Amino acid sequence: IEVDGRPGCIDVRHDLQTDALLMRIEGPNFDGLLAIVERARRVFDLSADPLTILGQLAADPLLRSGVRLGIRVPGAWDPFELAVRAILGQQISVKGATTIAGRVAEKFGRPIDGWSGYGLTRLSPKPVDLVDANLESVGLPRARASTIRSLARAVADCTLQLDASQGLEDVVTRLCEVPGLGGWTAQYIAMRAFGEPDAFPSSDLGLRKAAGNGHGPVSPKELERMARKWRPWRAYAAMALWNSSHQSTVNSHQSSVDSRQSETRRHNRTSRPGSTRGSDSHGKSQHR
């Protein structure tokens, strides 16, 4: 992290005994300790009212398998970094986006000393670092690189304020004024960077598939219609849908594994010497 131009490090862990998050802060005499704590609380969405959210969303059968007590929307320490990563992640895998984000930090981020023991060598690039950056050199398509440069320029010259002081509609409208930045990315940034509880990227394919409940993806407009009853907690509904989609994938994978194991056991039983099924005319087992 960087606070008032000084680099530092925070380490946050879940303490099972107290069921709380324990945070350790290391850095050069941070004066704004309370501000750091409050910022970390936003990263982990600790101000959410889990009982109220659960009470509304769990009533919907579509969300029931994915919503649970204590559901949170993970935030971000630096809204600009989150916005850049959201653009990097368009139409590629999470692994691919993470790789490119590392390249961007390595080439354009400011180097820092004294934190290599944590595996930290650079800070995330600031807007001014990316205004004229040759992002194509780290593997970005030209259109996506241009979008990041336009975003960096808008933030650097204060045309765009990346903070939570604006309402959801206003912040999405302002973000969509950046060339190449569309509704999905704007809603995702509002959800993750600003903690907007009603942000909802309705064009997200994963959400549309989960809402289809095994019958194929619904349209973005249909999903928006379905999501009306989840307001003002649509961001948490999105988390529930993503959770249920992930769980469905896990269950499907496990079912496939179980099926293969069952078939292997059946094959082994029918291939034992002396068995009738799978034996040739001389009583010898056939091995395929």
PDB file of C-alpha atoms in Angstrom, residues 49-176:
ATOM      1  CA  ASP A  49     -25.591  -5.576   7.558  1.00  0.00           C
ATOM      2  CA  PRO A  50     -25.538  -9.350   6.944  1.00  0.00           C
ATOM      3  CA  LEU A  51     -28.857 -10.141   8.620  1.00  0.00           C
ATOM      4  CA  THR A  52     -30.782  -7.594   6.557  1.00  0.00           C
ATOM      5  CA  ILE A  53     -29.125  -8.714   3.328  1.00  0.00           C
ATOM      6  CA  LEU A  54     -29.637 -12.400   4.062  1.00  0.00           C
ATOM      7  CA  GLY A  55     -33.246 -11.850   5.085  1.00  0.00           C
ATOM      8  CA  GLN A  56     -34.147 -10.367   1.712  1.00  0.00           C
ATOM      9  CA  LEU A  57     -32.038 -12.466  -0.656  1.00  0.00           C
ATOM     10  CA  ALA A  58     -32.445 -15.903   0.923  1.00  0.00           C
ATOM     11  CA  ALA A  59     -36.196 -15.702   0.291  1.00  0.00           C
ATOM     12  CA  ASP A  60     -35.513 -16.164  -3.427  1.00  0.00           C
ATOM     13  CA  PRO A  61     -35.016 -19.855  -4.373  1.00  0.00           C
ATOM     14  CA  LEU A  62     -32.645 -18.828  -7.176  1.00  0.00           C
ATOM     15  CA  LEU A  63     -30.229 -17.232  -4.703  1.00  0.00           C
ATOM     16  CA  ARG A  64     -30.702 -19.589  -1.777  1.00  0.00           C
ATOM     17  CA  SER A  65     -27.822 -21.942  -2.650  1.00  0.00           C
ATOM     18  CA  GLY A  66     -25.340 -19.087  -3.069  1.00  0.00           C
ATOM     19  CA  VAL A  67     -26.294 -16.651  -0.339  1.00  0.00           C
ATOM     20  CA  ARG A  68     -25.185 -17.254   3.226  1.00  0.00           C
ATOM     21  CA  LEU A  69     -24.891 -15.366   6.478  1.00  0.00           C
ATOM     22  CA  GLY A  70     -21.975 -12.973   6.338  1.00  0.00           C
ATOM     23  CA  ILE A  71     -21.871 -12.677   2.544  1.00  0.00           C
ATOM     24  CA  ARG A  72     -19.646  -9.768   1.519  1.00  0.00           C
ATOM     25  CA  VAL A  73     -18.634  -7.915  -1.616  1.00  0.00           C
ATOM     26  CA  PRO A  74     -14.820  -7.754  -1.624  1.00  0.00           C
ATOM     27  CA  GLY A  75     -13.546  -4.241  -2.139  1.00  0.00           C
ATOM     28  CA  ALA A  76     -10.234  -2.737  -3.231  1.00  0.00           C
ATOM     29  CA  TRP A  77      -7.547  -0.680  -1.551  1.00  0.00           C
ATOM     30  CA  ASP A  78      -7.008   1.503  -4.629  1.00  0.00           C
ATOM     31  CA  PRO A  79     -10.024   2.259  -6.879  1.00  0.00           C
ATOM     32  CA  PHE A  80      -7.802   3.120  -9.849  1.00  0.00           C
ATOM     33  CA  GLU A  81      -5.928  -0.171  -9.594  1.00  0.00           C
ATOM     34  CA  LEU A  82      -9.231  -2.043  -9.432  1.00  0.00           C
ATOM     35  CA  ALA A  83     -10.514  -0.151 -12.475  1.00  0.00           C
ATOM     36  CA  VAL A  84      -7.377  -1.014 -14.446  1.00  0.00           C
ATOM     37  CA  ARG A  85      -7.633  -4.670 -13.457  1.00  0.00           C
ATOM     38  CA  ALA A  86     -11.313  -4.728 -14.470  1.00  0.00           C
ATOM     39  CA  ILE A  87     -10.363  -3.507 -17.942  1.00  0.00           C
ATOM     40  CA  LEU A  88      -7.484  -5.981 -18.126  1.00  0.00           C
ATOM     41  CA  GLY A  89      -9.895  -8.797 -17.286  1.00  0.00           C
ATOM     42  CA  GLN A  90     -12.269  -8.155 -20.184  1.00  0.00           C
ATOM     43  CA  GLN A  91     -12.792 -11.302 -22.283  1.00  0.00           C
ATOM     44  CA  ILE A  92      -9.826 -13.226 -20.853  1.00  0.00           C
ATOM     45  CA  SER A  93      -9.379 -15.691 -18.005  1.00  0.00           C
ATOM     46  CA  VAL A  94      -8.631 -14.628 -14.440  1.00  0.00           C
ATOM     47  CA  LYS A  95      -5.208 -16.260 -14.734  1.00  0.00           C
ATOM     48  CA  GLY A  96      -4.445 -14.365 -17.935  1.00  0.00           C
ATOM     49  CA  ALA A  97      -5.573 -11.045 -16.442  1.00  0.00           C
ATOM     50  CA  THR A  98      -3.444 -11.633 -13.334  1.00  0.00           C
ATOM     51  CA  THR A  99      -0.397 -12.323 -15.494  1.00  0.00           C
ATOM     52  CA  ILE A 100      -0.838  -9.124 -17.497  1.00  0.00           C
ATOM     53  CA  ALA A 101      -1.515  -7.095 -14.325  1.00  0.00           C
ATOM     54  CA  GLY A 102       1.823  -8.323 -12.988  1.00  0.00           C
ATOM     55  CA  ARG A 103       3.545  -7.224 -16.186  1.00  0.00           C
ATOM     56  CA  VAL A 104       1.933  -3.782 -15.961  1.00  0.00           C
ATOM     57  CA  ALA A 105       3.099  -3.349 -12.370  1.00  0.00           C
ATOM     58  CA  GLU A 106       6.599  -4.592 -13.196  1.00  0.00           C
ATOM     59  CA  LYS A 107       7.070  -2.235 -16.129  1.00  0.00           C
ATOM     60  CA  PHE A 108       5.185   0.878 -15.040  1.00  0.00           C
ATOM     61  CA  GLY A 109       4.945   0.693 -11.224  1.00  0.00           C
ATOM     62  CA  ARG A 110       7.316   2.571  -8.932  1.00  0.00           C
ATOM     63  CA  PRO A 111      10.001   0.306  -7.412  1.00  0.00           C
ATOM     64  CA  ILE A 112      10.134   0.091  -3.609  1.00  0.00           C
ATOM     65  CA  ASP A 113      12.890  -1.141  -1.323  1.00  0.00           C
ATOM     66  CA  GLY A 114      12.673  -3.134   1.871  1.00  0.00           C
ATOM     67  CA  TRP A 115       9.630  -5.273   1.097  1.00  0.00           C
ATOM     68  CA  SER A 116      11.132  -8.063  -0.971  1.00  0.00           C
ATOM     69  CA  GLY A 117      10.671 -10.431   1.983  1.00  0.00           C
ATOM     70  CA  TYR A 118       6.941 -10.175   1.305  1.00  0.00           C
ATOM     71  CA  GLY A 119       7.453 -10.668  -2.412  1.00  0.00           C
ATOM     72  CA  LEU A 120       6.649  -6.971  -2.950  1.00  0.00           C
ATOM     73  CA  THR A 121       8.965  -4.984  -5.202  1.00  0.00           C
ATOM     74  CA  ARG A 122       6.746  -2.346  -6.845  1.00  0.00           C
ATOM     75  CA  LEU A 123       3.687  -0.238  -6.193  1.00  0.00           C
ATOM     76  CA  SER A 124       0.726  -0.369  -8.514  1.00  0.00           C
ATOM     77  CA  PRO A 125       1.025   2.306 -11.237  1.00  0.00           C
ATOM     78  CA  LYS A 126      -0.668   5.632 -10.594  1.00  0.00           C
ATOM     79  CA  PRO A 127      -2.816   7.333 -13.237  1.00  0.00           C
ATOM     80  CA  VAL A 128       0.043   9.631 -14.272  1.00  0.00           C
ATOM     81  CA  ASP A 129       2.229   6.562 -14.881  1.00  0.00           C
ATOM     82  CA  LEU A 130      -0.181   5.149 -17.465  1.00  0.00           C
ATOM     83  CA  VAL A 131      -1.305   8.262 -19.370  1.00  0.00           C
ATOM     84  CA  ASP A 132       1.248   7.680 -22.138  1.00  0.00           C
ATOM     85  CA  ALA A 133       2.300   4.113 -21.270  1.00  0.00           C
ATOM     86  CA  ASN A 134       3.038   1.676 -24.080  1.00  0.00           C
ATOM     87  CA  LEU A 135       0.720  -0.976 -22.666  1.00  0.00           C
ATOM     88  CA  GLU A 136       0.766  -2.924 -25.917  1.00  0.00           C
ATOM     89  CA  SER A 137       4.347  -3.875 -25.031  1.00  0.00           C
ATOM     90  CA  VAL A 138       3.113  -6.085 -22.171  1.00  0.00           C
ATOM     91  CA  GLY A 139       0.586  -7.944 -24.284  1.00  0.00           C
ATOM     92  CA  LEU A 140      -2.548  -5.769 -24.230  1.00  0.00           C
ATOM     93  CA  PRO A 141      -4.655  -5.415 -27.372  1.00  0.00           C
ATOM     94  CA  ARG A 142      -4.571  -1.897 -28.772  1.00  0.00           C
ATOM     95  CA  ALA A 143      -8.213  -1.127 -27.918  1.00  0.00           C
ATOM     96  CA  ARG A 144      -7.872  -2.187 -24.291  1.00  0.00           C
ATOM     97  CA  ALA A 145      -4.580  -0.326 -23.913  1.00  0.00           C
ATOM     98  CA  SER A 146      -6.226   2.803 -25.295  1.00  0.00           C
ATOM     99  CA  THR A 147      -9.090   2.465 -22.779  1.00  0.00           C
ATOM    100  CA  ILE A 148      -6.660   2.285 -19.845  1.00  0.00           C
ATOM    101  CA  ARG A 149      -4.745   5.334 -21.108  1.00  0.00           C
ATOM    102  CA  SER A 150      -8.022   7.263 -21.493  1.00  0.00           C
ATOM    103  CA  LEU A 151      -9.070   6.266 -17.956  1.00  0.00           C
ATOM    104  CA  ALA A 152      -5.670   7.280 -16.567  1.00  0.00           C
ATOM    105  CA  ARG A 153      -5.858  10.644 -18.333  1.00  0.00           C
ATOM    106  CA  ALA A 154      -9.373  11.341 -17.040  1.00  0.00           C
ATOM    107  CA  VAL A 155      -8.355  10.541 -13.453  1.00  0.00           C
ATOM    108  CA  ALA A 156      -5.015  12.380 -13.678  1.00  0.00           C
ATOM    109  CA  ASP A 157      -6.594  15.638 -14.874  1.00  0.00           C
ATOM    110  CA  CYS A 158      -9.492  15.251 -12.365  1.00  0.00           C
ATOM    111  CA  THR A 159     -12.134  14.955 -15.075  1.00  0.00           C
ATOM    112  CA  LEU A 160     -13.179  11.709 -13.405  1.00  0.00           C
ATOM    113  CA  GLN A 161     -13.321  11.304  -9.624  1.00  0.00           C
ATOM    114  CA  LEU A 162     -12.852   7.711  -8.483  1.00  0.00           C
ATOM    115  CA  ASP A 163     -14.582   7.922  -5.133  1.00  0.00           C
ATOM    116  CA  ALA A 164     -17.853   6.957  -3.531  1.00  0.00           C
ATOM    117  CA  SER A 165     -19.160  10.513  -3.198  1.00  0.00           C
ATOM    118  CA  GLN A 166     -21.332  10.140  -6.312  1.00  0.00           C
ATOM    119  CA  GLY A 167     -24.490   8.078  -6.590  1.00  0.00           C
ATOM    120  CA  LEU A 168     -24.506   4.792  -8.501  1.00  0.00           C
ATOM    121  CA  GLU A 169     -26.155   6.180 -11.639  1.00  0.00           C
ATOM    122  CA  ASP A 170     -23.818   9.164 -11.781  1.00  0.00           C
ATOM    123  CA  VAL A 171     -20.646   7.136 -11.300  1.00  0.00           C
ATOM    124  CA  VAL A 172     -21.682   4.584 -13.943  1.00  0.00           C
ATOM    125  CA  THR A 173     -22.536   7.393 -16.384  1.00  0.00           C
ATOM    126  CA  ARG A 174     -19.185   9.103 -15.809  1.00  0.00           C
ATOM    127  CA  LEU A 175     -17.245   5.858 -16.176  1.00  0.00           C
ATOM    128  CA  CYS A 176     -19.037   5.014 -19.420  1.00  0.00           C
TER     129      CYS A 176
END
